[in-house]
Amino acid sequence: MLERGDVANSWRCERWDSLRLLTPNWQSRLPGFAYDGPDPDGYMTAGGVAELIGRYATHIGAPVQTGTTVTSVQRVDDGYRVTTTHGEIRSRAVVIASGACNRAVVPAIADAVPPDIEQITPFEYRNPAELPDGGVLVVGGSATGVQLAAEVRASGRPVTLSLGELVRLPRVYRGRDILWWMDVSGVWDQRYDEIDDLPRARRLPSPQLVGTPERTTLDINALTAMGVELVGRWAAVRDGRALFSGGLRNVLALSDLKMERLLDTFDGWAATECEDHDVDPPERFAPTEVPRSARWELDLRSGEIRTIIWATGFRPEYEWLDVPVFDARGRLRHDGGIVDSPGLYALGLPVLRRRRSTFICGIEDDARDVVDHLHGYLAEPLADSVRSRRGMRGR
Ligand SMILES: Cc1cc2nc3c(=O)[nH]c(=O)nc-3n(C[C@H](O)[C@H](O)[C@H](O)COP(=O)(O)OP(=O)(O)OC[C@H]3O[C@@H](n4cnc5c(N)ncnc54)[C@H](O)[C@@H]3O)c2cc1C
């Protein structure tokens, strides 16, 4: 196991100060290793996650070589040449577990923003005190966007939030954490090969959730109540003005509709399967309030906005992977983690094999499936193994 930083590097170095998991502690389970602390329904800090993963590495005696960056992986003969900052390794198989969120996605319009506005991504953001005084434009309404918009607004700064697609969820439904429902109802168990539009499922923004001790719901209504101004998707910059799309009403209505459908699914499941669990009666939530007149443009030269935070998603970084396994959009070509090159595997990507793959608790089943295939591959005679790369659907 090669790690460029320390164990749990991303949780040590790449998260903002206040970040807590949006999944409850009991859901932070790793293979054979469940949360055993005093607050199973709480939400772990980034430091807590680093500590948990560190303990897990010790527990399983993980052979981690830290401080070792992989600079290149090339296909050679019947395996791979892995070049690292500490030398070269030959290996028949390689598992890519380098993360799905190594880089922030920033749209090209960022280049047209006037230079006196500071632009940062969640990787640079630490806390509101480090931002310049003045207005902040947060772009993106996923978990990251809403959490940062709320935190910056609470610091007293004016905040404008530009919304594209969003996934609305209440923190608690019928007395249970909403992610409990995802977990027990089987929604997160849906397999990748049962999903109609898999590329879309893999691109879906993270749900608008925050993990706070108070189990607060952080939806658009909560942000509006805090005084966050909403605008539509940021479409272009013209003559120093940000232009926003007029589709805000539809975006908000659609997120309400999708939430209702999901709650219906949970209610349907509860009606037949929930005898063993104590849940409250069904409930519904107020529709998202649509601003009466959302602005369509904002003059970026007026001084109103001093900082832009691009919460527009993350992507993996594969500059070191010198194997032709990418599609036209630069995405890794794989079938449930079986990459399109003999002996090459991937773990830790969104909806890799199930909906739950996106989260820490997804690794157990995914790792078992992928490692099963890997064992089979290594057990085959060399010449056969190259021919045997059939997908593992149904296995
Ligand atoms: C902001 C944010 C919030 C999240 N919140 C939650 C949550 O609440 N609950 C949840 O379940 N999941 C959450 N996730 C998802 C969670 O991060 C992943 O499920 C999990 O971390 C995946 O673990 P991983 O080991 O696959 O990837 P990572 O944690 O990204 O680890 C990849 C490791 O590979 C190393 N690496 C990368 N490139 C190289 C290289 N070339 N050479 C050597 N080492 C390399 C990195 O240093 C890193 O340590 C969140 C993700 C983000 C970005």
Coordinates of N, CA and C in Angstrom, one line a residue, residues 217-304:
T217 N -31.3 20.4 9.9 CA -31.5 20.3 8.5 C -31.0 21.5 7.8
L218 N -30.1 21.3 6.8 CA -29.5 22.5 6.1 C -30.0 22.5 4.6
D219 N -31.3 22.8 4.5 CA -31.8 22.9 3.1 C -31.9 24.4 2.7
I220 N -32.5 24.6 1.5 CA -32.5 25.9 1.0 C -33.3 26.9 1.9
N221 N -34.4 26.3 2.4 CA -35.2 27.2 3.3 C -34.4 27.6 4.5
A222 N -33.6 26.7 5.0 CA -32.8 27.1 6.2 C -31.8 28.2 5.8
L223 N -31.2 28.1 4.6 CA -30.2 29.1 4.2 C -30.9 30.5 3.9
T224 N -32.1 30.4 3.3 CA -32.9 31.6 3.1 C -33.2 32.3 4.4
A225 N -33.5 31.5 5.4 CA -33.8 32.1 6.8 C -32.6 32.7 7.4
M226 N -31.4 32.3 7.0 CA -30.2 32.9 7.5 C -29.8 34.1 6.7
G227 N -30.5 34.4 5.6 CA -30.2 35.6 4.8 C -29.3 35.3 3.6
V228 N -29.1 34.1 3.2 CA -28.3 33.8 2.0 C -29.2 34.1 0.8
E229 N -28.6 34.9 -0.1 CA -29.3 35.2 -1.4 C -29.1 34.1 -2.4
L230 N -30.2 33.7 -3.0 CA -30.1 32.6 -4.0 C -30.1 33.2 -5.5
V231 N -29.3 32.6 -6.3 CA -29.3 32.9 -7.7 C -29.2 31.6 -8.5
G232 N -29.6 31.6 -9.8 CA -29.6 30.4 -10.6 C -28.2 29.9 -10.9
R233 N -28.1 28.9 -11.8 CA -26.8 28.4 -12.2 C -26.0 29.5 -12.9
W234 N -24.7 29.6 -12.6 CA -23.9 30.6 -13.2 C -23.5 30.1 -14.6
A235 N -24.0 30.9 -15.6 CA -23.9 30.4 -16.9 C -22.7 31.1 -17.7
A236 N -22.4 32.4 -17.4 CA -21.4 33.1 -18.2 C -20.9 34.3 -17.4
V237 N -19.8 34.9 -17.9 CA -19.4 36.2 -17.5 C -19.3 37.1 -18.7
R238 N -20.0 38.2 -18.7 CA -20.0 39.1 -19.8 C -19.7 40.6 -19.3
D239 N -18.7 41.2 -19.9 CA -18.3 42.6 -19.5 C -18.2 42.7 -17.9
G240 N -17.6 41.7 -17.3 CA -17.4 41.7 -15.9 C -18.6 41.4 -15.1
R241 N -19.7 41.0 -15.7 CA -20.9 40.7 -15.0 C -21.2 39.2 -15.0
A242 N -21.5 38.6 -13.9 CA -21.9 37.2 -13.8 C -23.3 37.1 -14.2
L243 N -23.6 36.2 -15.2 CA -25.0 36.0 -15.6 C -25.5 34.6 -15.1
F244 N -26.7 34.6 -14.5 CA -27.2 33.4 -13.9 C -28.4 32.9 -14.7
S245 N -28.6 31.6 -14.8 CA -29.7 31.1 -15.6 C -31.0 31.4 -14.8
G246 N -32.1 31.4 -15.6 CA -33.4 31.7 -14.9 C -34.2 30.5 -14.4
G247 N -33.5 29.4 -14.4 CA -34.2 28.1 -14.1 C -34.3 27.8 -12.6
L248 N -34.1 28.8 -11.7 CA -34.0 28.5 -10.3 C -35.3 27.8 -9.8
R249 N -36.4 28.4 -10.2 CA -37.7 27.8 -9.7 C -37.8 26.4 -10.1
N250 N -37.5 26.0 -11.3 CA -37.5 24.6 -11.7 C -36.6 23.7 -10.9
V251 N -35.4 24.2 -10.7 CA -34.4 23.4 -9.9 C -34.9 23.1 -8.5
L252 N -35.5 24.1 -7.9 CA -36.0 24.0 -6.5 C -37.2 23.0 -6.5
A253 N -38.1 23.2 -7.5 CA -39.3 22.4 -7.5 C -38.9 20.9 -7.8
L254 N -37.9 20.7 -8.6 CA -37.5 19.3 -8.9 C -36.9 18.7 -7.7
S255 N -36.1 19.4 -6.9 CA -35.5 18.9 -5.8 C -36.5 18.5 -4.7
D256 N -37.6 19.3 -4.6 CA -38.7 19.0 -3.7 C -39.4 17.7 -4.2
L257 N -39.6 17.6 -5.5 CA -40.3 16.4 -6.0 C -39.5 15.1 -5.8
K258 N -38.2 15.2 -6.0 CA -37.4 14.0 -5.8 C -37.3 13.6 -4.4
M259 N -37.3 14.6 -3.5 CA -37.3 14.3 -2.1 C -38.6 13.6 -1.7
E260 N -39.7 14.1 -2.2 CA -41.0 13.5 -1.9 C -41.1 12.1 -2.3
R261 N -40.5 11.8 -3.5 CA -40.5 10.4 -4.1 C -39.7 9.5 -3.2
L262 N -38.6 10.0 -2.7 CA -37.7 9.2 -1.9 C -38.4 8.9 -0.5
L263 N -39.1 9.9 0.0 CA -39.8 9.7 1.3 C -40.9 8.7 1.1
D264 N -41.6 8.8 -0.1 CA -42.6 7.8 -0.4 C -42.0 6.4 -0.4
T265 N -40.8 6.3 -1.0 CA -40.2 4.9 -1.0 C -39.9 4.4 0.4
F266 N -39.5 5.4 1.3 CA -39.2 5.0 2.6 C -40.5 4.6 3.3
D267 N -41.6 5.3 3.1 CA -42.8 5.0 3.7 C -43.3 3.6 3.3
G268 N -43.2 3.4 2.0 CA -43.6 2.1 1.4 C -42.8 0.9 2.1
W269 N -41.5 1.2 2.2 CA -40.7 0.1 2.9 C -41.1 -0.1 4.3
A270 N -41.3 1.1 5.0 CA -41.7 1.0 6.4 C -43.0 0.3 6.7
A271 N -43.9 0.5 5.7 CA -45.3 -0.2 5.9 C -45.2 -1.7 5.9
T272 N -44.2 -2.2 5.2 CA -44.1 -3.7 5.1 C -42.9 -4.3 5.9
E273 N -41.9 -3.5 6.0 CA -40.6 -4.2 6.5 C -40.1 -3.6 7.9
C274 N -40.8 -2.7 8.4 CA -40.3 -1.9 9.5 C -40.7 -2.4 10.9
E275 N -41.3 -3.6 11.0 CA -41.9 -4.0 12.3 C -40.9 -3.9 13.4
D276 N -39.6 -4.2 13.1 CA -38.6 -4.3 14.2 C -38.1 -3.0 14.6
H277 N -38.5 -1.9 13.9 CA -37.9 -0.6 14.2 C -38.9 0.4 14.7
D278 N -38.5 1.2 15.5 CA -39.4 2.2 16.1 C -39.3 3.5 15.3
V279 N -40.3 3.8 14.5 CA -40.3 5.0 13.7 C -41.6 5.8 14.0
D280 N -41.4 7.1 13.8 CA -42.6 8.0 13.9 C -43.5 7.9 12.7
P281 N -44.7 8.5 12.8 CA -45.6 8.5 11.6 C -45.0 9.3 10.4
P282 N -45.4 9.0 9.2 CA -45.0 9.8 8.0 C -45.1 11.3 8.2
E283 N -44.3 12.0 7.6 CA -44.4 13.5 7.7 C -43.9 14.1 6.4
R284 N -44.3 15.3 6.1 CA -43.9 16.0 4.9 C -43.4 17.3 5.2
F285 N -42.5 17.9 4.4 CA -41.8 19.2 4.7 C -42.3 20.3 3.8
A286 N -42.2 21.5 4.3 CA -42.6 22.7 3.5 C -41.9 22.7 2.2
P287 N -42.6 23.1 1.1 CA -41.9 23.2 -0.2 C -40.7 24.3 -0.1
T288 N -39.8 24.2 -0.9 CA -38.7 25.2 -0.9 C -39.3 26.5 -1.4
E289 N -39.0 27.5 -0.6 CA -39.4 28.9 -0.9 C -38.6 29.4 -2.1
V290 N -39.3 29.8 -3.1 CA -38.6 30.3 -4.3 C -38.5 31.8 -4.1
P291 N -37.3 32.4 -4.3 CA -37.2 33.8 -4.1 C -38.1 34.6 -5.1
R292 N -38.7 35.6 -4.7 CA -39.7 36.3 -5.5 C -39.0 36.8 -6.8
S293 N -37.8 37.4 -6.7 CA -37.2 37.9 -7.9 C -35.7 37.7 -7.7
A294 N -35.2 36.5 -8.2 CA -33.8 36.2 -8.1 C -33.1 37.0 -9.1
R295 N -31.9 37.5 -8.7 CA -31.1 38.3 -9.7 C -30.6 37.4 -10.9
W296 N -30.6 38.0 -12.0 CA -30.1 37.3 -13.2 C -28.6 37.6 -13.5
E297 N -28.2 38.8 -12.9 CA -26.8 39.1 -13.1 C -26.3 39.9 -11.9
L298 N -24.9 39.8 -11.8 CA -24.3 40.4 -10.7 C -23.0 41.1 -11.2
D299 N -22.8 42.4 -10.9 CA -21.6 43.1 -11.4 C -20.4 42.7 -10.5
L300 N -19.5 42.0 -11.1 CA -18.4 41.5 -10.4 C -17.3 42.6 -10.2
R301 N -17.5 43.8 -10.9 CA -16.5 44.9 -10.7 C -17.0 45.9 -9.6
S302 N -18.2 45.6 -9.1 CA -18.8 46.7 -8.2 C -18.2 46.6 -6.8
G303 N -17.5 45.5 -6.4 CA -16.9 45.4 -5.1 C -17.9 44.6 -4.2
E304 N -19.1 44.3 -4.6 CA -20.0 43.6 -3.8 C -19.5 42.2 -3.4

